[in-house]
Tab-separated table of C-alpha atoms in Angstrom:
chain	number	residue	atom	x	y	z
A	1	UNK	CA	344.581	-33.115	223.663
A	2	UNK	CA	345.403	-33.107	227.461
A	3	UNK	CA	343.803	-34.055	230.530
A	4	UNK	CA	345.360	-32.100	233.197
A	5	UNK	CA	346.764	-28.656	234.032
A	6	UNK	CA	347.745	-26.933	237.007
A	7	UNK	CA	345.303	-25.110	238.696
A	8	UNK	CA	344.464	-23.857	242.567
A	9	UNK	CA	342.638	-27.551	242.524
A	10	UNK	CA	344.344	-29.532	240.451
A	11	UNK	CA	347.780	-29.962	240.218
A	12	UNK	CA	348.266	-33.522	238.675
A	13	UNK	CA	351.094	-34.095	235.918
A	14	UNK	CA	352.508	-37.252	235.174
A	15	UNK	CA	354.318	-38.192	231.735
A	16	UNK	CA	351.839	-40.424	230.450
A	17	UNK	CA	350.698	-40.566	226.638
A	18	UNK	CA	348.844	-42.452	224.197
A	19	UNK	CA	346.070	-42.278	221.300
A	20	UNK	CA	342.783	-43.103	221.074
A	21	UNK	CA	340.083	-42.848	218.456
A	22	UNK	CA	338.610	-39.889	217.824
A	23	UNK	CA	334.898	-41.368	218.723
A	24	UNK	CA	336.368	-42.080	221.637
A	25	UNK	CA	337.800	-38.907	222.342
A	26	UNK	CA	334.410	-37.410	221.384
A	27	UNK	CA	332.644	-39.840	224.258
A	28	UNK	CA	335.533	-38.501	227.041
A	29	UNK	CA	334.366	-34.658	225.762
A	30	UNK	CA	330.992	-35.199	226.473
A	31	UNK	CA	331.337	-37.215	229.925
A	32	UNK	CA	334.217	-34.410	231.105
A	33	UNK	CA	337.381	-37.096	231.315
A	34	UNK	CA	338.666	-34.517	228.450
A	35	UNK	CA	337.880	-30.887	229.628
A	36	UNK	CA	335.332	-29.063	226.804
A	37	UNK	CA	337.496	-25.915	225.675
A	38	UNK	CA	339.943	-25.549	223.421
A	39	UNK	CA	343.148	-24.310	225.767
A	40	UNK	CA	344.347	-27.585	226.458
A	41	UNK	CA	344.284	-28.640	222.503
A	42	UNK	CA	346.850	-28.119	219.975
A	43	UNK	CA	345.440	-28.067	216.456
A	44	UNK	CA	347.294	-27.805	212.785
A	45	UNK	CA	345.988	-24.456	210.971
A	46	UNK	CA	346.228	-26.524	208.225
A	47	UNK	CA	343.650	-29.144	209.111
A	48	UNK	CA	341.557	-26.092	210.274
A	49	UNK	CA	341.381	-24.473	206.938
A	50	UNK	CA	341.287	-27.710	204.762
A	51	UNK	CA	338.044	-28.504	206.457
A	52	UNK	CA	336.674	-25.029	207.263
A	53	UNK	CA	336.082	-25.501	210.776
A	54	UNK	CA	335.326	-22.049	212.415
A	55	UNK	CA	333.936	-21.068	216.091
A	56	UNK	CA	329.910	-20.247	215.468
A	57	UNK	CA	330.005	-16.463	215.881
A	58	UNK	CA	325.987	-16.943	217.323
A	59	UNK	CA	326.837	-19.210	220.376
A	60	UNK	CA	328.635	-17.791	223.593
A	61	UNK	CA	328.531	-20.494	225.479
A	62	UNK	CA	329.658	-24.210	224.781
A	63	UNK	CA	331.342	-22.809	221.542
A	64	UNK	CA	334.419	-24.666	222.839
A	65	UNK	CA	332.762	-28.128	222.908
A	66	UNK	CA	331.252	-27.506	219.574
A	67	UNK	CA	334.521	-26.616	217.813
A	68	UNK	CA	336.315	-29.634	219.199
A	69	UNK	CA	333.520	-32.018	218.430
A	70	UNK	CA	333.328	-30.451	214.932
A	71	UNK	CA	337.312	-31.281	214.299
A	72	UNK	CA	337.352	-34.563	215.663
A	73	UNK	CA	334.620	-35.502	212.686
A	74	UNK	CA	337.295	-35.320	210.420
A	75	UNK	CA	340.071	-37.243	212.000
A	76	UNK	CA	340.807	-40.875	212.973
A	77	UNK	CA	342.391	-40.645	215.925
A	78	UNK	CA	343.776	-38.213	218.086
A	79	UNK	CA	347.114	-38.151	220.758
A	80	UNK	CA	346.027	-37.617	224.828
A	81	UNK	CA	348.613	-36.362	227.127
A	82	UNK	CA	348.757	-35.831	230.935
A	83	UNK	CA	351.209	-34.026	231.892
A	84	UNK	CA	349.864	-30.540	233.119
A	85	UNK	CA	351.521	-27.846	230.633
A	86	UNK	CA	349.008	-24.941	231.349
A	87	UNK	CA	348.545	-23.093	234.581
A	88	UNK	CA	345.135	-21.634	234.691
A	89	UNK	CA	344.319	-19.151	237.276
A	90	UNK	CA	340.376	-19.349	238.843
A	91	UNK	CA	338.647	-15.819	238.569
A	92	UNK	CA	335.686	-16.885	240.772
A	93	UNK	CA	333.754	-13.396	239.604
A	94	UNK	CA	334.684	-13.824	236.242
A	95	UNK	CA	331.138	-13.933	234.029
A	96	UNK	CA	331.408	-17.403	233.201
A	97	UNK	CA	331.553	-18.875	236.431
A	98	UNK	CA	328.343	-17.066	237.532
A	99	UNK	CA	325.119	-19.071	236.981
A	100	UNK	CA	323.271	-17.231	233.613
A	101	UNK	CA	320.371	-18.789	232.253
A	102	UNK	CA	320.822	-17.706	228.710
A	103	UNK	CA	324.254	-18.843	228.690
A	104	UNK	CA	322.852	-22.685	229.868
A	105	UNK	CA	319.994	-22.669	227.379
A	106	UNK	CA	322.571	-21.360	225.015
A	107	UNK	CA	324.833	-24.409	225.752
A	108	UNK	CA	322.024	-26.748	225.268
A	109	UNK	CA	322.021	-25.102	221.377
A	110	UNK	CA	325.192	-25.667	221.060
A	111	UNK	CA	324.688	-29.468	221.876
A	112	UNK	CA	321.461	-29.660	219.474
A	113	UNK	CA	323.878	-27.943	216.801
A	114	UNK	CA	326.830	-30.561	217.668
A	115	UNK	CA	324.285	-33.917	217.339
A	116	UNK	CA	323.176	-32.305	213.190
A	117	UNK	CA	327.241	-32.192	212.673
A	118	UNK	CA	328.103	-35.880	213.521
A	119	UNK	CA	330.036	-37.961	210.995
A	120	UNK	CA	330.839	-40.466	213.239
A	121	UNK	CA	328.378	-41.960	216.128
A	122	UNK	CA	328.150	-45.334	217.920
A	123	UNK	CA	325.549	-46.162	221.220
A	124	UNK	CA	328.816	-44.824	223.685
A	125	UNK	CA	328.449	-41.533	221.813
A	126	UNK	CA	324.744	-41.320	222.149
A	127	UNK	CA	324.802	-41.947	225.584
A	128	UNK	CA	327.086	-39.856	226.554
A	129	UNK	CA	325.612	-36.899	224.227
A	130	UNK	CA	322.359	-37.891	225.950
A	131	UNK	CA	324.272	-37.273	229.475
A	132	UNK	CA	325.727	-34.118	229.053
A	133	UNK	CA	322.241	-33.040	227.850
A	134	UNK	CA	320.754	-34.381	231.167
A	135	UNK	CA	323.395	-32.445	232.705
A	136	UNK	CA	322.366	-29.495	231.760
A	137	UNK	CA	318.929	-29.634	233.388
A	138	UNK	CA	321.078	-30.025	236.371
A	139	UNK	CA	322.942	-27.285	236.346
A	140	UNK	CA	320.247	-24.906	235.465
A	141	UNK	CA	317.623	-26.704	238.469
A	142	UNK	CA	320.799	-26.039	240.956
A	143	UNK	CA	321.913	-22.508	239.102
A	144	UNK	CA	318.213	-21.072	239.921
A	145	UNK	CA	317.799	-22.803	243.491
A	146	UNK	CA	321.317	-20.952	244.453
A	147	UNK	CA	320.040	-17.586	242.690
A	148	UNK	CA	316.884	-17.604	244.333
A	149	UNK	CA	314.932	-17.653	241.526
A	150	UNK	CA	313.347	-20.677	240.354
A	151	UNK	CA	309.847	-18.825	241.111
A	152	UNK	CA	310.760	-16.507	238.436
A	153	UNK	CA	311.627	-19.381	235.623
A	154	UNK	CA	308.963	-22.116	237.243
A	155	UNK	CA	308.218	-23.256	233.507
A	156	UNK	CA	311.760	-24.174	233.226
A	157	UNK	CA	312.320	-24.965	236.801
A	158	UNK	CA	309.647	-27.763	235.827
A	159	UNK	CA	310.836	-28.881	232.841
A	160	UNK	CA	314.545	-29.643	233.733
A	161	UNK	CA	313.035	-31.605	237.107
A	162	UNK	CA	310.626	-33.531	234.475
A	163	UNK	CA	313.441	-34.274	231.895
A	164	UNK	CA	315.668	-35.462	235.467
A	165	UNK	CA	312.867	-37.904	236.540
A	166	UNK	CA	312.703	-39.406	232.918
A	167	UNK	CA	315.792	-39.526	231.757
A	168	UNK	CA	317.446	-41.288	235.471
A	169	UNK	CA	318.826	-44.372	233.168
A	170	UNK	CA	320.542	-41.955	231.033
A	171	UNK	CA	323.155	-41.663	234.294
A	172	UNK	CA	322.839	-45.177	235.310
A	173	UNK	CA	324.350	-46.559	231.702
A	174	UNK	CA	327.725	-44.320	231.001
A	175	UNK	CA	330.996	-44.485	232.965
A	176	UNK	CA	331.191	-42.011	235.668
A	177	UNK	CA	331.820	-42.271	238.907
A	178	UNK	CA	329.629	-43.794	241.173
A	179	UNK	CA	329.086	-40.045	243.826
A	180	UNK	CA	328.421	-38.600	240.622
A	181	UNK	CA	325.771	-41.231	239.743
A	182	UNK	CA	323.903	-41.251	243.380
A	183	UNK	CA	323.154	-37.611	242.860
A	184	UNK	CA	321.696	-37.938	239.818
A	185	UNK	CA	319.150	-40.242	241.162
A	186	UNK	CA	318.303	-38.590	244.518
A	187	UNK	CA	317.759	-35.125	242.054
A	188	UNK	CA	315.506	-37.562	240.617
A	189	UNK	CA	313.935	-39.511	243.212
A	190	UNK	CA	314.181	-37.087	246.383
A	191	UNK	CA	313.889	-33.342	244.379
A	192	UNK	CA	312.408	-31.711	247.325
A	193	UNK	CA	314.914	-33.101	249.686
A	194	UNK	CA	318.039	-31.850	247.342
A	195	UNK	CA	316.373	-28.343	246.675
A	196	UNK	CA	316.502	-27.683	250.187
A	197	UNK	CA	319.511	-29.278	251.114
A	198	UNK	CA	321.082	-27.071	248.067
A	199	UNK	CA	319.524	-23.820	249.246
A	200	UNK	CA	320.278	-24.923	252.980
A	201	UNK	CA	324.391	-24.972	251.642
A	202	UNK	CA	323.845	-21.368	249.882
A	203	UNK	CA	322.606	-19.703	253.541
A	204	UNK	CA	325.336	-21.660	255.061
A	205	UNK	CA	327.879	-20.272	252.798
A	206	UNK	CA	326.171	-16.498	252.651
A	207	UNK	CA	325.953	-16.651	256.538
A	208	UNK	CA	330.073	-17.192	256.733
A	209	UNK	CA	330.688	-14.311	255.361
């Protein structure tokens, strides 16, 4: 696996390797130090085939995260490089990058799918599964403040804020950085105040152009 390639915002490389066990790779996954798809993997067809690991044709989105987590249930460890190797050029109105809320709800099934596959688990893995779950609630409270629509999904608008509010010590217990951690808790804490502050950047943005 790798940790860096070159990009229009991200162009670290350095020759650095090592290994690590694969529950530990599978806690980096879920907390983003490794990125989720499978580009910046190399895998042996062999291994694939021997344990019949195959993308799920029914999810769109996550499928990435789901096949990695899936092969690293059947290994012990696994080598990490840094040294940036793929150049990936941003399509910022590509599909993917615009906010869809059956693609997010469809990640989310790929995470409930990814917990029933687990052969190997420890508390770290938990809480970081747990994590990347609260993250999504995130992502779809901020994707439907920027679209303008959070009216038109209130039940879900509500729910993700609710599963923020309860779920604040999920952020507070797994290693990420401290910027990302204060933002989890004002979501929490101050929701009003971010919503508008988020919808305030969105006109700001709109009105530059």
């Amino acid at each position: 696996m790798n940790k860096n390639n070159y990009s229009d915002y991200n162009i670290k490389s350095n020759e650095e390797e090592y290994v690590v066990s694969a529950e530990k790779a599978i806690e980096w996954i879920y907390l983003g130090d490794i990125f989720v798809a499978v580009w910046n993997k190399i895998y042996s067809m062999q291994f694939l085939k021997k344990n019949n690991i195959l993308f799920d044709e029914k999810i769109w989105y996550g499928e990435g995260m789901l096949f990695n987590i899936d092969c690293l249930q059947f290994v012990d460890s696994i080598a990490v490089g840094k040294k940036s190797v793929y150049h990936q050029v941003s399509n910022p109105n590509s599909a993917m990058r615009k906010f869809n809320v059956d693609s997010n709800l469809c990640g989310i099934r790929s995470l409930e799918i990814r917990k029933k596959h687990w052969r190997k688990s420890n508390p770290a893995i938990v809480d970081a599964w747990n994590y990347h779950r609260r993250a999504f609630n995130l992502s779809i409270v901020r994707g439907l403040l920027k679209s303008d629509i959070e009216q038109e999904y209130q039940e879900l608008y509500d729910s993700c804020m609710n599963n923020l509010k309860k779920q604040l010590w999920i952020s507070l217990k797994v290693p990420i950085p401290l910027r990302e951690k204060l933002s989890y808790i004002a979501w929490a804490i101050i929701p009003s105040f971010m919503s508008k502050r988020c919808k305030n950047k969105v006109r700001i943005k709109i009105g530059k152009k």
